[in-house]
């Protein structure tokens, strides 16, 4: 694969080896529509959670929650701290306090727990379940006694 990529850069013009053909979505619009839909859902789920948390403190519009989330997300991707630690939360708090009038770090921490830590717990539990299931299946295939191993007597 690496050699094909290098040849692609050496040979300008059309893609002679068809390397980029699997990346072309023009023939199948449903893939593009599915990816776009998944992107919109992934971008809106944290905003929905933020809306639910902030609604318990004050009456806000859903669009304001979307703006607050994306303001925090914009700060979170800046390479100021390691991994953007705390910048997303700071951005959400700054937007919510300055624009929405919600002066509550508690709401921001609740939102972060719901969108980040709860997700880690659920995905960690799912990974543990999957690994244990695969391990059990693998162990059941192993011979139980030395007499069952071919070549041993």
PDB file of N, CA and C in Angstrom, residues 36-137:
ATOM      1  N   UNK A  36     -22.991  12.339   6.523  1.00  0.00           N
ATOM      2  CA  UNK A  36     -23.454  13.667   6.918  1.00  0.00           C
ATOM      3  C   UNK A  36     -24.424  13.581   8.089  1.00  0.00           C
ATOM      4  N   UNK A  37     -25.332  12.621   8.038  1.00  0.00           N
ATOM      5  CA  UNK A  37     -26.289  12.435   9.130  1.00  0.00           C
ATOM      6  C   UNK A  37     -25.586  12.067  10.426  1.00  0.00           C
ATOM      7  N   UNK A  38     -24.616  11.169  10.344  1.00  0.00           N
ATOM      8  CA  UNK A  38     -23.868  10.774  11.543  1.00  0.00           C
ATOM      9  C   UNK A  38     -23.091  11.956  12.119  1.00  0.00           C
ATOM     10  N   UNK A  39     -22.540  12.798  11.261  1.00  0.00           N
ATOM     11  CA  UNK A  39     -21.816  13.975  11.727  1.00  0.00           C
ATOM     12  C   UNK A  39     -22.739  14.936  12.453  1.00  0.00           C
ATOM     13  N   UNK A  40     -23.911  15.161  11.902  1.00  0.00           N
ATOM     14  CA  UNK A  40     -24.875  16.069  12.540  1.00  0.00           C
ATOM     15  C   UNK A  40     -25.300  15.523  13.902  1.00  0.00           C
ATOM     16  N   UNK A  41     -25.554  14.222  13.974  1.00  0.00           N
ATOM     17  CA  UNK A  41     -25.962  13.613  15.247  1.00  0.00           C
ATOM     18  C   UNK A  41     -24.850  13.743  16.280  1.00  0.00           C
ATOM     19  N   UNK A  42     -23.613  13.438  15.884  1.00  0.00           N
ATOM     20  CA  UNK A  42     -22.488  13.522  16.816  1.00  0.00           C
ATOM     21  C   UNK A  42     -22.268  14.962  17.278  1.00  0.00           C
ATOM     22  N   UNK A  43     -22.533  15.930  16.421  1.00  0.00           N
ATOM     23  CA  UNK A  43     -22.355  17.328  16.799  1.00  0.00           C
ATOM     24  C   UNK A  43     -23.497  17.841  17.675  1.00  0.00           C
ATOM     25  N   UNK A  44     -24.662  17.204  17.606  1.00  0.00           N
ATOM     26  CA  UNK A  44     -25.818  17.698  18.359  1.00  0.00           C
ATOM     27  C   UNK A  44     -26.035  17.014  19.704  1.00  0.00           C
ATOM     28  N   UNK A  45     -25.552  15.788  19.886  1.00  0.00           N
ATOM     29  CA  UNK A  45     -25.797  15.079  21.147  1.00  0.00           C
ATOM     30  C   UNK A  45     -25.247  15.841  22.357  1.00  0.00           C
ATOM     31  N   UNK A  46     -23.997  16.347  22.335  1.00  0.00           N
ATOM     32  CA  UNK A  46     -23.544  17.131  23.495  1.00  0.00           C
ATOM     33  C   UNK A  46     -24.349  18.415  23.684  1.00  0.00           C
ATOM     34  N   UNK A  47     -24.823  19.013  22.596  1.00  0.00           N
ATOM     35  CA  UNK A  47     -25.645  20.227  22.711  1.00  0.00           C
ATOM     36  C   UNK A  47     -26.995  19.913  23.329  1.00  0.00           C
ATOM     37  N   UNK A  48     -27.562  18.767  22.998  1.00  0.00           N
ATOM     38  CA  UNK A  48     -28.827  18.355  23.608  1.00  0.00           C
ATOM     39  C   UNK A  48     -28.633  18.153  25.111  1.00  0.00           C
ATOM     40  N   UNK A  49     -27.526  17.514  25.488  1.00  0.00           N
ATOM     41  CA  UNK A  49     -27.229  17.307  26.908  1.00  0.00           C
ATOM     42  C   UNK A  49     -27.033  18.642  27.615  1.00  0.00           C
ATOM     43  N   UNK A  50     -26.317  19.555  26.983  1.00  0.00           N
ATOM     44  CA  UNK A  50     -26.107  20.875  27.569  1.00  0.00           C
ATOM     45  C   UNK A  50     -27.426  21.619  27.715  1.00  0.00           C
ATOM     46  N   UNK A  51     -28.287  21.493  26.747  1.00  0.00           N
ATOM     47  CA  UNK A  51     -29.603  22.114  26.807  1.00  0.00           C
ATOM     48  C   UNK A  51     -30.410  21.561  27.992  1.00  0.00           C
ATOM     49  N   UNK A  52     -30.349  20.248  28.173  1.00  0.00           N
ATOM     50  CA  UNK A  52     -31.084  19.625  29.282  1.00  0.00           C
ATOM     51  C   UNK A  52     -30.548  20.098  30.629  1.00  0.00           C
ATOM     52  N   UNK A  53     -29.234  20.201  30.764  1.00  0.00           N
ATOM     53  CA  UNK A  53     -28.639  20.644  32.038  1.00  0.00           C
ATOM     54  C   UNK A  53     -28.945  22.111  32.286  1.00  0.00           C
ATOM     55  N   UNK A  54     -28.738  22.959  31.278  1.00  0.00           N
ATOM     56  CA  UNK A  54     -28.974  24.397  31.464  1.00  0.00           C
ATOM     57  C   UNK A  54     -30.452  24.717  31.654  1.00  0.00           C
ATOM     58  N   UNK A  55     -31.328  23.889  31.112  1.00  0.00           N
ATOM     59  CA  UNK A  55     -32.769  24.130  31.272  1.00  0.00           C
ATOM     60  C   UNK A  55     -33.210  24.000  32.725  1.00  0.00           C
ATOM     61  N   UNK A  56     -32.445  23.247  33.513  1.00  0.00           N
ATOM     62  CA  UNK A  56     -32.793  23.135  34.923  1.00  0.00           C
ATOM     63  C   UNK A  56     -32.383  24.381  35.706  1.00  0.00           C
ATOM     64  N   UNK A  57     -31.548  25.230  35.111  1.00  0.00           N
ATOM     65  CA  UNK A  57     -31.110  26.466  35.776  1.00  0.00           C
ATOM     66  C   UNK A  57     -31.867  27.691  35.284  1.00  0.00           C
ATOM     67  N   UNK A  58     -32.146  27.728  33.993  1.00  0.00           N
ATOM     68  CA  UNK A  58     -32.835  28.884  33.407  1.00  0.00           C
ATOM     69  C   UNK A  58     -33.488  28.468  32.098  1.00  0.00           C
ATOM     70  N   UNK A  59     -34.326  29.302  31.564  1.00  0.00           N
ATOM     71  CA  UNK A  59     -34.968  29.014  30.278  1.00  0.00           C
ATOM     72  C   UNK A  59     -34.043  29.489  29.160  1.00  0.00           C
ATOM     73  N   UNK A  60     -33.538  28.548  28.372  1.00  0.00           N
ATOM     74  CA  UNK A  60     -32.697  28.890  27.228  1.00  0.00           C
ATOM     75  C   UNK A  60     -33.267  28.228  25.987  1.00  0.00           C
ATOM     76  N   UNK A  61     -32.855  28.727  24.849  1.00  0.00           N
ATOM     77  CA  UNK A  61     -33.263  28.126  23.581  1.00  0.00           C
ATOM     78  C   UNK A  61     -32.264  27.034  23.200  1.00  0.00           C
ATOM     79  N   UNK A  62     -32.730  26.086  22.393  1.00  0.00           N
ATOM     80  CA  UNK A  62     -31.850  24.997  21.961  1.00  0.00           C
ATOM     81  C   UNK A  62     -30.691  25.537  21.123  1.00  0.00           C
ATOM     82  N   UNK A  63     -30.953  26.543  20.318  1.00  0.00           N
ATOM     83  CA  UNK A  63     -29.897  27.139  19.483  1.00  0.00           C
ATOM     84  C   UNK A  63     -28.795  27.730  20.367  1.00  0.00           C
ATOM     85  N   UNK A  64     -29.181  28.316  21.506  1.00  0.00           N
ATOM     86  CA  UNK A  64     -28.183  28.853  22.427  1.00  0.00           C
ATOM     87  C   UNK A  64     -27.299  27.740  22.992  1.00  0.00           C
ATOM     88  N   UNK A  65     -27.888  26.588  23.263  1.00  0.00           N
ATOM     89  CA  UNK A  65     -27.109  25.450  23.751  1.00  0.00           C
ATOM     90  C   UNK A  65     -26.130  24.965  22.682  1.00  0.00           C
ATOM     91  N   UNK A  66     -26.576  24.980  21.428  1.00  0.00           N
ATOM     92  CA  UNK A  66     -25.676  24.595  20.332  1.00  0.00           C
ATOM     93  C   UNK A  66     -24.506  25.569  20.251  1.00  0.00           C
ATOM     94  N   UNK A  67     -24.792  26.858  20.328  1.00  0.00           N
ATOM     95  CA  UNK A  67     -23.724  27.859  20.286  1.00  0.00           C
ATOM     96  C   UNK A  67     -22.775  27.708  21.468  1.00  0.00           C
ATOM     97  N   UNK A  68     -23.315  27.470  22.652  1.00  0.00           N
ATOM     98  CA  UNK A  68     -22.475  27.318  23.846  1.00  0.00           C
ATOM     99  C   UNK A  68     -21.557  26.108  23.704  1.00  0.00           C
ATOM    100  N   UNK A  69     -22.103  24.998  23.226  1.00  0.00           N
ATOM    101  CA  UNK A  69     -21.282  23.803  23.054  1.00  0.00           C
ATOM    102  C   UNK A  69     -20.172  24.045  22.037  1.00  0.00           C
ATOM    103  N   UNK A  70     -20.515  24.647  20.905  1.00  0.00           N
ATOM    104  CA  UNK A  70     -19.495  24.839  19.875  1.00  0.00           C
ATOM    105  C   UNK A  70     -18.490  25.931  20.247  1.00  0.00           C
ATOM    106  N   UNK A  71     -18.885  26.888  21.067  1.00  0.00           N
ATOM    107  CA  UNK A  71     -17.904  27.862  21.577  1.00  0.00           C
ATOM    108  C   UNK A  71     -16.889  27.143  22.461  1.00  0.00           C
ATOM    109  N   UNK A  72     -17.371  26.268  23.317  1.00  0.00           N
ATOM    110  CA  UNK A  72     -16.462  25.484  24.153  1.00  0.00           C
ATOM    111  C   UNK A  72     -15.627  24.522  23.349  1.00  0.00           C
ATOM    112  N   UNK A  73     -16.232  23.912  22.363  1.00  0.00           N
ATOM    113  CA  UNK A  73     -15.510  22.967  21.514  1.00  0.00           C
ATOM    114  C   UNK A  73     -14.405  23.659  20.725  1.00  0.00           C
ATOM    115  N   UNK A  74     -14.670  24.885  20.303  1.00  0.00           N
ATOM    116  CA  UNK A  74     -13.658  25.653  19.574  1.00  0.00           C
ATOM    117  C   UNK A  74     -12.451  25.924  20.458  1.00  0.00           C
ATOM    118  N   UNK A  75     -12.688  26.297  21.697  1.00  0.00           N
ATOM    119  CA  UNK A  75     -11.568  26.514  22.613  1.00  0.00           C
ATOM    120  C   UNK A  75     -10.867  25.208  22.967  1.00  0.00           C
ATOM    121  N   UNK A  76     -11.625  24.124  23.029  1.00  0.00           N
ATOM    122  CA  UNK A  76     -11.061  22.837  23.416  1.00  0.00           C
ATOM    123  C   UNK A  76     -10.058  22.275  22.438  1.00  0.00           C
ATOM    124  N   UNK A  77     -10.120  22.667  21.187  1.00  0.00           N
ATOM    125  CA  UNK A  77      -9.187  22.129  20.197  1.00  0.00           C
ATOM    126  C   UNK A  77      -7.919  22.972  20.071  1.00  0.00           C
ATOM    127  N   UNK A  78      -7.868  24.100  20.771  1.00  0.00           N
ATOM    128  CA  UNK A  78      -6.654  24.912  20.733  1.00  0.00           C
ATOM    129  C   UNK A  78      -5.543  24.222  21.522  1.00  0.00           C
ATOM    130  N   UNK A  79      -4.338  24.189  20.988  1.00  0.00           N
ATOM    131  CA  UNK A  79      -3.249  23.477  21.667  1.00  0.00           C
ATOM    132  C   UNK A  79      -2.588  24.315  22.768  1.00  0.00           C
ATOM    133  N   UNK A  80      -3.378  24.789  23.725  1.00  0.00           N
ATOM    134  CA  UNK A  80      -2.845  25.593  24.821  1.00  0.00           C
ATOM    135  C   UNK A  80      -2.435  24.707  25.978  1.00  0.00           C
ATOM    136  N   UNK A  81      -3.296  23.768  26.353  1.00  0.00           N
ATOM    137  CA  UNK A  81      -2.981  22.822  27.422  1.00  0.00           C
ATOM    138  C   UNK A  81      -2.916  21.425  26.823  1.00  0.00           C
ATOM    139  N   UNK A  82      -2.375  20.500  27.590  1.00  0.00           N
ATOM    140  CA  UNK A  82      -2.258  19.122  27.108  1.00  0.00           C
ATOM    141  C   UNK A  82      -3.637  18.533  26.864  1.00  0.00           C
ATOM    142  N   UNK A  83      -3.934  18.221  25.622  1.00  0.00           N
ATOM    143  CA  UNK A  83      -5.213  17.626  25.275  1.00  0.00           C
ATOM    144  C   UNK A  83      -6.391  18.581  25.415  1.00  0.00           C
ATOM    145  N   UNK A  84      -6.131  19.863  25.524  1.00  0.00           N
ATOM    146  CA  UNK A  84      -7.220  20.830  25.686  1.00  0.00           C
ATOM    147  C   UNK A  84      -7.906  20.713  27.032  1.00  0.00           C
ATOM    148  N   UNK A  85      -7.171  20.229  28.038  1.00  0.00           N
ATOM    149  CA  UNK A  85      -7.756  19.970  29.355  1.00  0.00           C
ATOM    150  C   UNK A  85      -8.374  21.241  29.933  1.00  0.00           C
ATOM    151  N   UNK A  86      -9.661  21.203  30.158  1.00  0.00           N
ATOM    152  CA  UNK A  86     -10.365  22.305  30.785  1.00  0.00           C
ATOM    153  C   UNK A  86     -10.783  23.416  29.853  1.00  0.00           C
ATOM    154  N   UNK A  87     -10.262  23.451  28.653  1.00  0.00           N
ATOM    155  CA  UNK A  87     -10.595  24.554  27.746  1.00  0.00           C
ATOM    156  C   UNK A  87     -12.025  24.458  27.224  1.00  0.00           C
ATOM    157  N   UNK A  88     -12.496  23.249  26.977  1.00  0.00           N
ATOM    158  CA  UNK A  88     -13.880  23.100  26.520  1.00  0.00           C
ATOM    159  C   UNK A  88     -14.840  23.578  27.597  1.00  0.00           C
ATOM    160  N   UNK A  89     -14.571  23.175  28.822  1.00  0.00           N
ATOM    161  CA  UNK A  89     -15.428  23.591  29.927  1.00  0.00           C
ATOM    162  C   UNK A  89     -15.370  25.104  30.118  1.00  0.00           C
ATOM    163  N   UNK A  90     -14.176  25.666  29.993  1.00  0.00           N
ATOM    164  CA  UNK A  90     -14.029  27.118  30.136  1.00  0.00           C
ATOM    165  C   UNK A  90     -14.801  27.844  29.035  1.00  0.00           C
ATOM    166  N   UNK A  91     -14.725  27.322  27.811  1.00  0.00           N
ATOM    167  CA  UNK A  91     -15.453  27.941  26.710  1.00  0.00           C
ATOM    168  C   UNK A  91     -16.957  27.878  26.902  1.00  0.00           C
ATOM    169  N   UNK A  92     -17.449  26.742  27.381  1.00  0.00           N
ATOM    170  CA  UNK A  92     -18.891  26.611  27.648  1.00  0.00           C
ATOM    171  C   UNK A  92     -19.296  27.573  28.756  1.00  0.00           C
ATOM    172  N   UNK A  93     -18.480  27.651  29.815  1.00  0.00           N
ATOM    173  CA  UNK A  93     -18.815  28.553  30.919  1.00  0.00           C
ATOM    174  C   UNK A  93     -18.769  30.015  30.469  1.00  0.00           C
ATOM    175  N   UNK A  94     -17.735  30.377  29.708  1.00  0.00           N
ATOM    176  CA  UNK A  94     -17.634  31.768  29.258  1.00  0.00           C
ATOM    177  C   UNK A  94     -18.826  32.157  28.388  1.00  0.00           C
ATOM    178  N   UNK A  95     -19.189  31.293  27.459  1.00  0.00           N
ATOM    179  CA  UNK A  95     -20.331  31.614  26.601  1.00  0.00           C
ATOM    180  C   UNK A  95     -21.618  31.663  27.408  1.00  0.00           C
ATOM    181  N   UNK A  96     -21.808  30.678  28.269  1.00  0.00           N
ATOM    182  CA  UNK A  96     -23.065  30.638  29.029  1.00  0.00           C
ATOM    183  C   UNK A  96     -23.162  31.781  30.031  1.00  0.00           C
ATOM    184  N   UNK A  97     -22.049  32.184  30.605  1.00  0.00           N
ATOM    185  CA  UNK A  97     -22.118  33.273  31.583  1.00  0.00           C
ATOM    186  C   UNK A  97     -22.227  34.636  30.902  1.00  0.00           C
ATOM    187  N   UNK A  98     -21.482  34.857  29.850  1.00  0.00           N
ATOM    188  CA  UNK A  98     -21.474  36.169  29.197  1.00  0.00           C
ATOM    189  C   UNK A  98     -22.671  36.388  28.281  1.00  0.00           C
ATOM    190  N   UNK A  99     -23.085  35.356  27.568  1.00  0.00           N
ATOM    191  CA  UNK A  99     -24.149  35.512  26.579  1.00  0.00           C
ATOM    192  C   UNK A  99     -25.510  35.084  27.133  1.00  0.00           C
ATOM    193  N   UNK A 100     -25.536  33.934  27.821  1.00  0.00           N
ATOM    194  CA  UNK A 100     -26.815  33.397  28.282  1.00  0.00           C
ATOM    195  C   UNK A 100     -27.194  33.836  29.694  1.00  0.00           C
ATOM    196  N   UNK A 101     -26.224  34.316  30.445  1.00  0.00           N
ATOM    197  CA  UNK A 101     -26.506  34.731  31.819  1.00  0.00           C
ATOM    198  C   UNK A 101     -26.627  33.574  32.790  1.00  0.00           C
ATOM    199  N   UNK A 102     -26.057  32.423  32.450  1.00  0.00           N
ATOM    200  CA  UNK A 102     -26.053  31.262  33.347  1.00  0.00           C
ATOM    201  C   UNK A 102     -24.675  31.207  33.996  1.00  0.00           C
ATOM    202  N   UNK A 103     -24.581  31.669  35.242  1.00  0.00           N
ATOM    203  CA  UNK A 103     -23.300  31.705  35.956  1.00  0.00           C
ATOM    204  C   UNK A 103     -23.211  30.487  36.858  1.00  0.00           C
ATOM    205  N   UNK A 104     -22.952  29.328  36.288  1.00  0.00           N
ATOM    206  CA  UNK A 104     -22.951  28.107  37.080  1.00  0.00           C
ATOM    207  C   UNK A 104     -21.883  27.133  36.583  1.00  0.00           C
ATOM    208  N   UNK A 105     -20.828  26.995  37.378  1.00  0.00           N
ATOM    209  CA  UNK A 105     -19.838  25.972  37.075  1.00  0.00           C
ATOM    210  C   UNK A 105     -20.430  24.591  37.325  1.00  0.00           C
ATOM    211  N   UNK A 106     -21.385  24.512  38.248  1.00  0.00           N
ATOM    212  CA  UNK A 106     -22.028  23.231  38.539  1.00  0.00           C
ATOM    213  C   UNK A 106     -22.717  22.667  37.296  1.00  0.00           C
ATOM    214  N   UNK A 107     -23.383  23.514  36.550  1.00  0.00           N
ATOM    215  CA  UNK A 107     -24.045  23.066  35.325  1.00  0.00           C
ATOM    216  C   UNK A 107     -23.022  22.578  34.310  1.00  0.00           C
ATOM    217  N   UNK A 108     -21.900  23.275  34.210  1.00  0.00           N
ATOM    218  CA  UNK A 108     -20.860  22.867  33.259  1.00  0.00           C
ATOM    219  C   UNK A 108     -20.254  21.526  33.669  1.00  0.00           C
ATOM    220  N   UNK A 109     -20.015  21.335  34.969  1.00  0.00           N
ATOM    221  CA  UNK A 109     -19.456  20.071  35.448  1.00  0.00           C
ATOM    222  C   UNK A 109     -20.461  18.933  35.254  1.00  0.00           C
ATOM    223  N   UNK A 110     -21.726  19.186  35.513  1.00  0.00           N
ATOM    224  CA  UNK A 110     -22.750  18.167  35.261  1.00  0.00           C
ATOM    225  C   UNK A 110     -22.779  17.786  33.784  1.00  0.00           C
ATOM    226  N   UNK A 111     -22.712  18.795  32.917  1.00  0.00           N
ATOM    227  CA  UNK A 111     -22.704  18.524  31.479  1.00  0.00           C
ATOM    228  C   UNK A 111     -21.495  17.680  31.097  1.00  0.00           C
ATOM    229  N   UNK A 112     -20.325  18.010  31.644  1.00  0.00           N
ATOM    230  CA  UNK A 112     -19.102  17.267  31.308  1.00  0.00           C
ATOM    231  C   UNK A 112     -19.189  15.829  31.802  1.00  0.00           C
ATOM    232  N   UNK A 113     -19.734  15.637  32.974  1.00  0.00           N
ATOM    233  CA  UNK A 113     -19.882  14.270  33.484  1.00  0.00           C
ATOM    234  C   UNK A 113     -20.814  13.465  32.585  1.00  0.00           C
ATOM    235  N   UNK A 114     -21.915  14.068  32.168  1.00  0.00           N
ATOM    236  CA  UNK A 114     -22.867  13.356  31.315  1.00  0.00           C
ATOM    237  C   UNK A 114     -22.313  13.058  29.929  1.00  0.00           C
ATOM    238  N   UNK A 115     -21.533  13.975  29.366  1.00  0.00           N
ATOM    239  CA  UNK A 115     -21.075  13.783  27.988  1.00  0.00           C
ATOM    240  C   UNK A 115     -19.741  13.070  27.882  1.00  0.00           C
ATOM    241  N   UNK A 116     -18.940  13.061  28.927  1.00  0.00           N
ATOM    242  CA  UNK A 116     -17.608  12.473  28.815  1.00  0.00           C
ATOM    243  C   UNK A 116     -17.443  11.261  29.721  1.00  0.00           C
ATOM    244  N   UNK A 117     -17.587  11.458  31.008  1.00  0.00           N
ATOM    245  CA  UNK A 117     -17.281  10.386  31.937  1.00  0.00           C
ATOM    246  C   UNK A 117     -18.311   9.269  31.894  1.00  0.00           C
ATOM    247  N   UNK A 118     -19.577   9.600  31.750  1.00  0.00           N
ATOM    248  CA  UNK A 118     -20.600   8.568  31.637  1.00  0.00           C
ATOM    249  C   UNK A 118     -20.390   7.748  30.364  1.00  0.00           C
ATOM    250  N   UNK A 119     -19.991   8.415  29.296  1.00  0.00           N
ATOM    251  CA  UNK A 119     -19.695   7.717  28.043  1.00  0.00           C
ATOM    252  C   UNK A 119     -18.515   6.771  28.209  1.00  0.00           C
ATOM    253  N   UNK A 120     -17.489   7.202  28.954  1.00  0.00           N
ATOM    254  CA  UNK A 120     -16.345   6.324  29.210  1.00  0.00           C
ATOM    255  C   UNK A 120     -16.751   5.094  30.010  1.00  0.00           C
ATOM    256  N   UNK A 121     -17.607   5.272  31.004  1.00  0.00           N
ATOM    257  CA  UNK A 121     -18.057   4.129  31.802  1.00  0.00           C
ATOM    258  C   UNK A 121     -18.849   3.136  30.960  1.00  0.00           C
ATOM    259  N   UNK A 122     -19.758   3.638  30.143  1.00  0.00           N
ATOM    260  CA  UNK A 122     -20.577   2.751  29.311  1.00  0.00           C
ATOM    261  C   UNK A 122     -19.715   2.020  28.287  1.00  0.00           C
ATOM    262  N   UNK A 123     -18.832   2.743  27.605  1.00  0.00           N
ATOM    263  CA  UNK A 123     -17.990   2.089  26.602  1.00  0.00           C
ATOM    264  C   UNK A 123     -16.991   1.139  27.260  1.00  0.00           C
ATOM    265  N   UNK A 124     -16.496   1.463  28.454  1.00  0.00           N
ATOM    266  CA  UNK A 124     -15.604   0.556  29.179  1.00  0.00           C
ATOM    267  C   UNK A 124     -16.314  -0.729  29.580  1.00  0.00           C
ATOM    268  N   UNK A 125     -17.564  -0.608  30.025  1.00  0.00           N
ATOM    269  CA  UNK A 125     -18.346  -1.798  30.373  1.00  0.00           C
ATOM    270  C   UNK A 125     -18.610  -2.651  29.142  1.00  0.00           C
ATOM    271  N   UNK A 126     -18.908  -2.005  28.016  1.00  0.00           N
ATOM    272  CA  UNK A 126     -19.143  -2.758  26.778  1.00  0.00           C
ATOM    273  C   UNK A 126     -17.871  -3.467  26.324  1.00  0.00           C
ATOM    274  N   UNK A 127     -16.720  -2.803  26.427  1.00  0.00           N
ATOM    275  CA  UNK A 127     -15.453  -3.425  26.040  1.00  0.00           C
ATOM    276  C   UNK A 127     -15.141  -4.610  26.943  1.00  0.00           C
ATOM    277  N   UNK A 128     -15.352  -4.453  28.249  1.00  0.00           N
ATOM    278  CA  UNK A 128     -15.103  -5.548  29.186  1.00  0.00           C
ATOM    279  C   UNK A 128     -15.995  -6.741  28.867  1.00  0.00           C
ATOM    280  N   UNK A 129     -17.269  -6.494  28.612  1.00  0.00           N
ATOM    281  CA  UNK A 129     -18.194  -7.572  28.255  1.00  0.00           C
ATOM    282  C   UNK A 129     -17.720  -8.295  26.991  1.00  0.00           C
ATOM    283  N   UNK A 130     -17.329  -7.529  25.965  1.00  0.00           N
ATOM    284  CA  UNK A 130     -16.900  -8.123  24.705  1.00  0.00           C
ATOM    285  C   UNK A 130     -15.631  -8.958  24.895  1.00  0.00           C
ATOM    286  N   UNK A 131     -14.669  -8.429  25.647  1.00  0.00           N
ATOM    287  CA  UNK A 131     -13.408  -9.147  25.861  1.00  0.00           C
ATOM    288  C   UNK A 131     -13.663 -10.431  26.644  1.00  0.00           C
ATOM    289  N   UNK A 132     -14.478 -10.362  27.694  1.00  0.00           N
ATOM    290  CA  UNK A 132     -14.770 -11.566  28.473  1.00  0.00           C
ATOM    291  C   UNK A 132     -15.513 -12.606  27.639  1.00  0.00           C
ATOM    292  N   UNK A 133     -16.406 -12.165  26.783  1.00  0.00           N
ATOM    293  CA  UNK A 133     -17.136 -13.082  25.910  1.00  0.00           C
ATOM    294  C   UNK A 133     -16.184 -13.776  24.937  1.00  0.00           C
ATOM    295  N   UNK A 134     -15.297 -12.997  24.327  1.00  0.00           N
ATOM    296  CA  UNK A 134     -14.322 -13.578  23.391  1.00  0.00           C
ATOM    297  C   UNK A 134     -13.351 -14.507  24.114  1.00  0.00           C
ATOM    298  N   UNK A 135     -12.947 -14.133  25.318  1.00  0.00           N
ATOM    299  CA  UNK A 135     -12.026 -14.955  26.092  1.00  0.00           C
ATOM    300  C   UNK A 135     -12.683 -16.285  26.461  1.00  0.00           C
ATOM    301  N   UNK A 136     -13.952 -16.233  26.869  1.00  0.00           N
ATOM    302  CA  UNK A 136     -14.685 -17.447  27.207  1.00  0.00           C
ATOM    303  C   UNK A 136     -14.806 -18.356  25.986  1.00  0.00           C
ATOM    304  N   UNK A 137     -15.095 -17.786  24.828  1.00  0.00           N
ATOM    305  CA  UNK A 137     -15.207 -18.576  23.598  1.00  0.00           C
ATOM    306  C   UNK A 137     -13.868 -19.220  23.252  1.00  0.00           C
TER     307      UNK A 137
END
